[in-house]
Amino acid sequence: MSTVVKSMTNFLPRSLVEKIANSSRGNFAAVKKFLHFAATKKLEDGWSQKLVEILDQLKLKDLKEMLCPSQTDLDNFIKQRGIPEYSLLGDISTAQRSYCRIHYSPFGKKDTTEESKRIPIIHPALYIGQIRLNNTNTNPNHRRQSDGEMKPISFNDMIESKDQTLEFSNEGSSMLRNKHAISLFLVGTPGSGKSTMTKRMVNAYNEDNKIAFFIPLQMVDQNQPWNLKNLLLKFPLLWHENRNPSVNKIERDFELILANQDKCLIVFDGLDEAEFQITDPPVEAGINDEMALGDLVSLMLSRQFLPGARIITACRPHTLTQLVSSIQPDAFVYMGDLPELGLEMLIKHYFPSDDLDNMLKTLEVKSPQMYQLIHTPLFFQLFIMLHRLSDERIWSIDTTAKLFSETIKIQKHSAHFNKQDKIEDLNLKLGKIAYKKTMDRSTIFEESDLDGLSTDDVQDFMFSFMRKSSDQNNSILVKLFKFHHLSVQEYLTAEFALNKLSLDDFKEFVKKLFPQVKENENGWLEVGKDSFMNIRTFAIGLINDYEYSEEKIKFFISILCDHLTKIFTKNAMTDASCHQDIIMRNMMELRTERMVTRVHEQLKSLNFIFGGQYCEQKGTEYVTMKIPESFYYFISHFVTNVSNMIVQVNVKSSNNIKTFSQEIHSFNGKIQELKIIVACHVRLLDAKHIVDIFPKVTDTVHLLFSVDVPRKFLESLNEKIQHFDTTMLQVKELQLIIFGIGKSAAILFGTLRRGEIPARLEGIMIIYNPFHFSKF
């Protein structure tokens, strides 16, 4: 026994060596203590292998067999997927399960574990778009092109679940399930549930005993250098437990990560909140080298580090414009709205005694904007908070800004504040903090930034955490603060700017709200990084109220209209077309008649050009394309003339064409040239719905089918056109051009003249293989 004790002391900390050496009950008792220390994780790595070697030397075969792992031990190890139970990876998994499974409100209210278990798990709709590289173009905005239409996928696809019940049958779903080593960007608008989604992914991996890391980039100290092993193994324990693991344990578990990349998930949350820029990674960098956090993340996203792992990066859309050529995700996954059935389940959970149908109908009638907003997870949570505390206040909400305003008022009138002067002081200081940090492109505050406010004062708006000082000569911990949700900081920024900034400072602030727009050498528009998109939304909603300086409102409207002129009067590339959609959603925040009239007066002389693609999910079907409410609202309230409109529809039924033909009446003959691009089986379309569009267009209708069009359908369409009442036309002549593109090409063309019986359109059918064409 003395041989065992002497040989094993190298694996004991100094304090425990003395306990073993001073054991009063001899060597046998010392060995028992040694094994106890081993079981309680107090020995250095390598002790078990050394012990087996000693037992072999002493020819203690029976004792060796008793101590070596049994088949049951090996089975448990396999069940753990190679993760030792008492390891840093095990500790991180335990800490993340506790953090990721708990639900938090936008104002930091933490549900209990039991409450979190009872809340129905409803995932927003997810769509995947493949990436196709065009290496001849050096502009990152042009490199990423959609490889076909967006495909719906499920949460189970994202986590490689073996559960097949929610599987979609498409290439995107198949790739996610069958290929682990991929990089994905999870893209969602503010409040779409990106952080909640990524936490659920990490928790699902942890529950399945797979290696997963949740790295909120905004919480990582960006002033100190990092290497890969410390980011994955040191940061999570510092953040969750304020624990600094030993170098030996980090080295051991890092080897496990390198050897098990095929079951490793790394989630970067909040790339849009990070203070570093994504750049090309360092040319020469080793896996153990320390470097700036941005360089390390770039190396991982470019797949130079951990190429066998799955990496998911969550961010807002504007972040994609800063990606460099070396970072090419395998796919983008876009987050949509909460599905209707899921929304109903959530409402039933929070209001079990209410009449669900009556509640939704009342909301849709009394506050249609609120009805639209609650399909977004963040706004649904705010709706729940307001409805519980003030039923009647809900029905007056018609903008995103007002939803935040009312919710924040409730927080300010909480038990922490009972005097008006204290509330006014809180308003000023919170706004000042939010504005300053937003302009600094930061989300982290120090205690000195609170300007005399205590932790209790701000607890409904911010949370605090501890971080080691970045001063290498000083190991003290400092208390830092962050708003519970970035949208709260952004709302307070917009409100402070309108209320408190001088006119000159306000003008500089407003200019930052709109991205740069420029025309490239081909005459197409390109849109820059839209970092302040959410703040712009709040600012537009806030100017509905005439509490602010008239000079500020006048300047804001002039900049807004100037931006609208730039993006709606030129040919828009894909990014600019997407920005048109964003701006149209922003403009739904303008609700008062006086404001709508002021904007319309400045835009009425413009000829608008529209182009866009609109999507939604219906159950388990493929993506269907739907023109959003914001499109109709913008046209009917702010537009006088449309020189060119492109509408892309990809449908499983004719409902969207039907809806468009019904809604287009609100355009009042504003459209000069209309192009409708249809990607669907034409047998699903009713030719009548197409003909119904003609009276609202003043020049030309282009109808392009990006699929094979049977001659029978074109003949049916031609027949409908021949029975069209031309007295309904807005103009003397309307040009019709109808294309079908696929294995064959079909063309219909002709002219409708008001008051005249329509002539049969000329038709040509072209077959490519073997080539021939015929008229019909």
XYZ file of C-alpha atoms in Angstrom, residues 357-752:
396
model
C -62.440 33.339 -30.920
C -64.134 36.409 -29.490
C -60.850 37.714 -28.071
C -59.010 37.440 -31.409
C -61.907 38.916 -33.390
C -62.203 41.841 -30.972
C -58.469 42.464 -31.212
C -58.507 42.307 -35.023
C -61.386 44.827 -35.196
C -60.376 47.216 -32.399
C -56.609 47.120 -32.959
C -55.624 45.504 -36.273
C -52.005 46.603 -35.873
C -51.862 44.926 -32.465
C -53.342 41.788 -34.013
C -50.488 41.743 -36.540
C -47.828 42.461 -33.905
C -48.715 39.554 -31.604
C -47.566 37.101 -34.272
C -44.032 38.181 -33.282
C -42.834 36.494 -30.033
C -41.535 39.657 -28.319
C -44.682 41.654 -29.023
C -46.848 38.731 -27.949
C -45.119 38.784 -24.549
C -45.702 42.527 -24.214
C -49.341 41.994 -25.180
C -49.707 39.400 -22.405
C -48.153 41.770 -19.847
C -50.417 44.659 -20.830
C -53.574 42.590 -21.077
C -53.060 41.181 -17.579
C -52.492 44.605 -16.048
C -54.741 46.846 -18.114
C -57.356 45.270 -20.376
C -58.696 48.494 -21.855
C -55.292 49.978 -22.706
C -54.703 47.188 -25.246
C -57.419 48.371 -27.638
C -55.873 51.819 -28.166
C -52.491 50.482 -29.296
C -51.892 50.926 -33.015
C -48.084 51.206 -33.258
C -45.036 49.321 -32.053
C -43.861 52.467 -30.271
C -47.103 52.759 -28.311
C -46.902 49.090 -27.286
C -43.466 49.684 -25.785
C -44.480 53.035 -24.330
C -47.445 51.599 -22.431
C -45.481 48.598 -21.168
C -42.585 50.756 -19.980
C -45.009 53.084 -18.171
C -46.249 50.125 -16.172
C -42.677 49.193 -15.234
C -41.913 52.755 -14.145
C -45.015 52.833 -11.935
C -44.032 49.592 -10.218
C -43.478 49.271 -6.489
C -39.967 50.704 -6.832
C -41.345 54.135 -7.661
C -44.147 55.959 -5.928
C -43.318 59.587 -6.622
C -43.743 61.423 -9.923
C -40.452 63.292 -9.598
C -38.606 60.006 -9.180
C -40.307 58.592 -12.284
C -39.309 61.674 -14.297
C -35.721 61.291 -13.082
C -35.778 57.628 -14.126
C -37.157 58.565 -17.579
C -34.343 61.048 -18.161
C -31.499 58.867 -16.903
C -32.607 55.659 -18.625
C -33.039 57.534 -21.905
C -29.661 59.216 -21.561
C -27.933 55.886 -20.827
C -29.670 54.149 -23.742
C -28.902 56.949 -26.209
C -25.232 57.272 -25.255
C -24.537 53.543 -25.466
C -26.486 53.148 -28.703
C -24.438 55.892 -30.336
C -21.299 54.133 -29.049
C -22.602 50.883 -30.628
C -22.546 49.241 -27.204
C -25.053 47.362 -25.046
C -22.954 46.987 -21.875
C -22.975 49.623 -19.102
C -20.811 50.199 -16.076
C -22.190 51.180 -12.685
C -20.885 54.726 -13.195
C -23.128 55.048 -16.274
C -26.244 54.734 -14.098
C -25.805 58.338 -12.931
C -26.884 57.736 -9.345
C -29.553 55.102 -10.058
C -29.312 52.016 -7.884
C -29.555 48.374 -8.951
C -33.065 48.309 -7.431
C -34.057 51.365 -9.479
C -33.232 49.715 -12.814
C -34.090 46.079 -12.021
C -37.203 46.104 -14.255
C -35.145 47.276 -17.235
C -31.637 45.882 -16.792
C -29.845 42.919 -15.314
C -26.391 42.979 -13.759
C -23.519 40.524 -14.076
C -19.933 40.286 -12.925
C -16.881 40.288 -15.171
C -13.195 40.107 -14.377
C -11.406 43.392 -14.995
C -9.671 43.457 -18.381
C -6.633 44.979 -16.650
C -4.175 42.061 -16.590
C -2.594 43.387 -13.387
C -5.891 43.565 -11.570
C -8.071 40.499 -11.005
C -10.989 42.271 -9.317
C -14.548 41.680 -10.521
C -16.573 44.603 -11.847
C -20.361 44.851 -11.987
C -21.796 45.490 -15.447
C -25.350 46.069 -16.695
C -27.369 45.316 -19.813
C -30.979 45.979 -20.807
C -33.101 42.836 -20.609
C -33.851 43.177 -24.320
C -32.063 45.268 -26.928
C -35.414 46.587 -28.188
C -35.978 48.306 -24.814
C -32.678 50.159 -25.222
C -33.624 51.090 -28.780
C -37.062 52.420 -27.814
C -35.585 54.544 -25.017
C -32.970 55.861 -27.475
C -35.634 57.042 -29.932
C -37.747 58.610 -27.188
C -34.773 60.439 -25.652
C -33.688 61.791 -29.041
C -37.127 63.244 -29.763
C -37.576 64.631 -26.253
C -34.176 65.846 -25.127
C -31.675 66.343 -27.957
C -30.944 69.776 -29.314
C -32.124 70.382 -32.883
C -28.594 70.085 -34.309
C -27.891 66.844 -32.437
C -31.322 65.518 -33.434
C -30.577 66.165 -37.112
C -27.361 64.132 -36.876
C -29.276 61.357 -35.094
C -31.998 61.195 -37.778
C -29.449 60.906 -40.585
C -28.101 57.756 -38.920
C -31.525 56.120 -38.888
C -31.510 55.524 -42.637
C -28.941 53.374 -44.471
C -26.916 54.759 -47.337
C -28.409 54.178 -50.785
C -26.301 54.367 -53.928
C -26.682 53.528 -57.590
C -24.144 51.096 -59.030
C -22.573 51.218 -62.483
C -25.497 49.264 -63.954
C -28.097 51.717 -62.660
C -29.344 49.437 -59.873
C -29.731 50.480 -56.255
C -27.593 49.131 -53.437
C -28.471 49.629 -49.761
C -25.877 49.813 -46.982
C -25.964 48.452 -43.465
C -29.279 49.194 -41.745
C -28.078 49.123 -38.123
C -30.763 51.457 -36.747
C -33.769 49.751 -38.348
C -35.564 49.133 -35.047
C -34.859 52.626 -33.713
C -36.269 54.047 -36.954
C -39.448 52.011 -36.432
C -39.889 53.470 -32.950
C -39.099 57.017 -34.095
C -41.712 56.873 -36.875
C -44.294 55.618 -34.392
C -43.422 58.288 -31.843
C -43.866 61.255 -34.208
C -47.595 60.452 -34.406
C -47.814 62.441 -31.180
C -47.485 66.195 -31.477
C -45.702 66.519 -28.155
C -42.399 67.079 -29.901
C -40.796 70.126 -31.485
C -42.350 71.024 -34.845
C -38.870 71.702 -36.198
C -37.798 68.171 -35.269
C -40.885 66.597 -36.847
C -40.470 68.665 -40.026
C -36.828 67.635 -40.396
C -37.609 63.980 -39.672
C -40.327 63.873 -42.347
C -38.055 65.543 -44.913
C -35.290 62.938 -44.363
C -37.852 60.122 -44.382
C -39.363 61.276 -47.686
C -35.931 61.803 -49.205
C -35.080 58.187 -48.357
C -38.381 56.924 -49.767
C -37.665 58.824 -52.977
C -34.249 57.156 -53.320
C -35.412 53.587 -52.837
C -38.750 53.688 -54.683
C -37.882 55.585 -57.855
C -34.966 53.452 -59.124
C -34.575 49.823 -60.155
C -33.928 47.864 -56.973
C -31.609 44.882 -56.669
C -32.505 42.063 -54.247
C -31.149 43.853 -51.156
C -32.832 47.117 -52.090
C -36.076 45.264 -52.791
C -35.924 43.726 -49.306
C -35.294 47.186 -47.883
C -38.449 48.406 -49.646
C -40.369 45.755 -47.690
C -38.774 46.880 -44.403
C -39.580 50.538 -45.047
C -43.184 49.703 -45.948
C -43.512 47.914 -42.597
C -41.979 50.964 -40.907
C -44.555 53.216 -42.568
C -47.402 51.264 -40.966
C -46.322 53.052 -37.771
C -47.670 56.325 -39.170
C -51.330 56.149 -38.149
C -52.625 59.669 -37.514
C -54.357 61.401 -40.398
C -52.298 64.587 -39.996
C -48.986 62.719 -40.275
C -50.118 60.535 -43.167
C -51.278 63.630 -45.050
C -47.981 65.465 -44.468
C -45.962 62.563 -45.853
C -48.333 61.966 -48.772
C -48.106 65.613 -49.805
C -44.335 65.329 -50.194
C -44.575 62.067 -52.171
C -47.557 62.682 -54.434
C -45.508 63.775 -57.476
C -43.323 60.633 -57.483
C -43.653 57.652 -59.811
C -42.928 54.615 -57.647
C -41.187 51.377 -58.649
C -41.935 48.302 -56.524
C -40.383 44.845 -56.456
C -40.693 42.170 -53.810
C -41.247 38.602 -52.747
C -43.585 37.714 -49.920
C -43.820 34.454 -47.996
C -45.741 32.681 -45.248
C -46.162 29.131 -44.000
C -49.402 27.189 -43.959
C -49.240 24.072 -41.812
C -46.747 21.634 -43.278
C -47.024 22.876 -46.874
C -44.272 24.491 -48.897
C -43.798 28.206 -48.738
C -46.721 30.113 -50.135
C -46.301 33.671 -51.213
C -48.476 36.393 -49.812
C -48.470 40.122 -50.289
C -48.294 41.650 -46.781
C -50.692 44.138 -45.262
C -47.888 46.723 -45.171
C -47.769 46.703 -48.986
C -51.457 47.619 -49.301
C -51.219 50.166 -46.469
C -48.266 51.927 -48.079
C -49.825 52.070 -51.550
C -53.209 53.292 -50.354
C -51.887 55.954 -47.935
C -48.679 57.359 -49.427
C -48.563 56.633 -53.166
C -50.213 58.506 -56.042
C -48.543 56.953 -59.101
C -46.774 53.615 -59.682
C -44.691 53.460 -62.857
C -43.652 49.834 -62.398
C -44.722 47.132 -59.945
C -43.210 43.651 -59.760
C -45.101 41.105 -57.654
C -43.620 37.624 -57.203
C -46.059 34.930 -56.124
C -45.275 31.308 -55.423
C -48.491 29.583 -54.493
C -50.082 26.240 -53.727
C -53.480 27.624 -54.555
C -55.006 30.576 -56.378
C -55.936 32.375 -53.135
C -53.080 34.883 -53.249
C -53.744 35.914 -56.842
C -57.414 36.155 -55.878
C -56.602 38.282 -52.837
C -54.359 40.529 -54.910
C -57.044 41.013 -57.553
C -59.527 41.920 -54.780
C -57.188 44.236 -52.876
C -55.802 46.018 -55.918
C -59.010 48.072 -56.091
C -57.543 50.238 -53.309
C -54.798 51.371 -55.713
C -57.360 53.362 -57.744
C -55.664 52.925 -61.096
C -52.266 54.094 -59.800
C -50.272 51.324 -61.490
C -48.890 52.034 -64.974
C -46.978 48.792 -65.573
C -47.561 45.602 -63.590
C -45.335 42.524 -63.714
C -46.551 39.402 -61.946
C -44.052 36.545 -61.679
C -45.763 33.260 -60.817
C -43.966 30.055 -59.818
C -46.666 27.438 -59.325
C -48.635 24.718 -61.031
C -50.939 26.668 -63.317
C -53.718 24.133 -62.784
C -54.051 25.739 -59.339
C -54.839 29.136 -60.838
C -58.185 30.449 -61.903
C -57.773 32.543 -65.060
C -60.626 34.778 -63.861
C -58.494 36.117 -60.986
C -55.858 37.250 -63.480
C -58.389 39.015 -65.692
C -59.833 40.827 -62.658
C -56.516 42.703 -62.318
C -56.684 44.386 -65.740
C -58.967 47.357 -64.837
C -56.493 48.681 -62.255
C -53.453 48.935 -64.540
C -52.892 51.924 -66.836
C -50.284 50.721 -69.331
C -48.988 47.132 -69.477
C -49.595 43.809 -67.707
C -46.707 41.311 -67.836
C -47.508 37.821 -66.552
C -44.497 35.514 -66.303
C -44.898 31.847 -65.340
C -41.556 30.344 -64.305
C -42.933 26.834 -64.889
C -44.290 24.871 -67.833
C -47.625 26.283 -68.969
C -49.953 23.839 -70.721
C -51.459 25.074 -73.941
C -54.888 24.201 -72.529
C -54.460 26.771 -69.732
C -53.430 29.508 -72.161
C -56.441 28.759 -74.349
C -58.657 28.992 -71.259
C -57.049 32.319 -70.314
C -57.498 33.578 -73.868
C -61.180 32.683 -73.708
C -61.628 34.590 -70.410
C -59.938 37.625 -71.957
C -62.288 37.506 -74.951
C -65.251 37.849 -72.567
C -63.658 40.700 -70.586
C -65.721 43.919 -70.355
C -63.298 46.505 -71.754
C -65.463 49.422 -70.544
C -63.928 48.726 -67.116
C -60.438 49.757 -68.309
C -58.856 52.897 -66.847
C -57.096 53.703 -70.129
C -57.790 53.627 -73.860
C -55.317 50.785 -74.474
C -53.807 48.102 -72.220
C -50.912 45.955 -73.415
C -50.929 42.265 -72.367
C -47.768 40.122 -72.483
C -47.969 36.604 -70.994
C -44.967 34.255 -70.877
C -44.600 30.662 -69.749
C -41.012 29.418 -69.309
C -40.040 25.798 -68.700
C -39.204 22.847 -70.929
C -41.264 24.728 -73.456
C -42.105 28.398 -73.894
C -45.574 29.831 -74.419
C -46.322 33.432 -75.315
C -49.612 35.325 -75.484
C -49.627 38.962 -76.502
C -52.077 41.579 -77.658
C -53.906 44.796 -76.822
C -57.192 45.526 -75.066
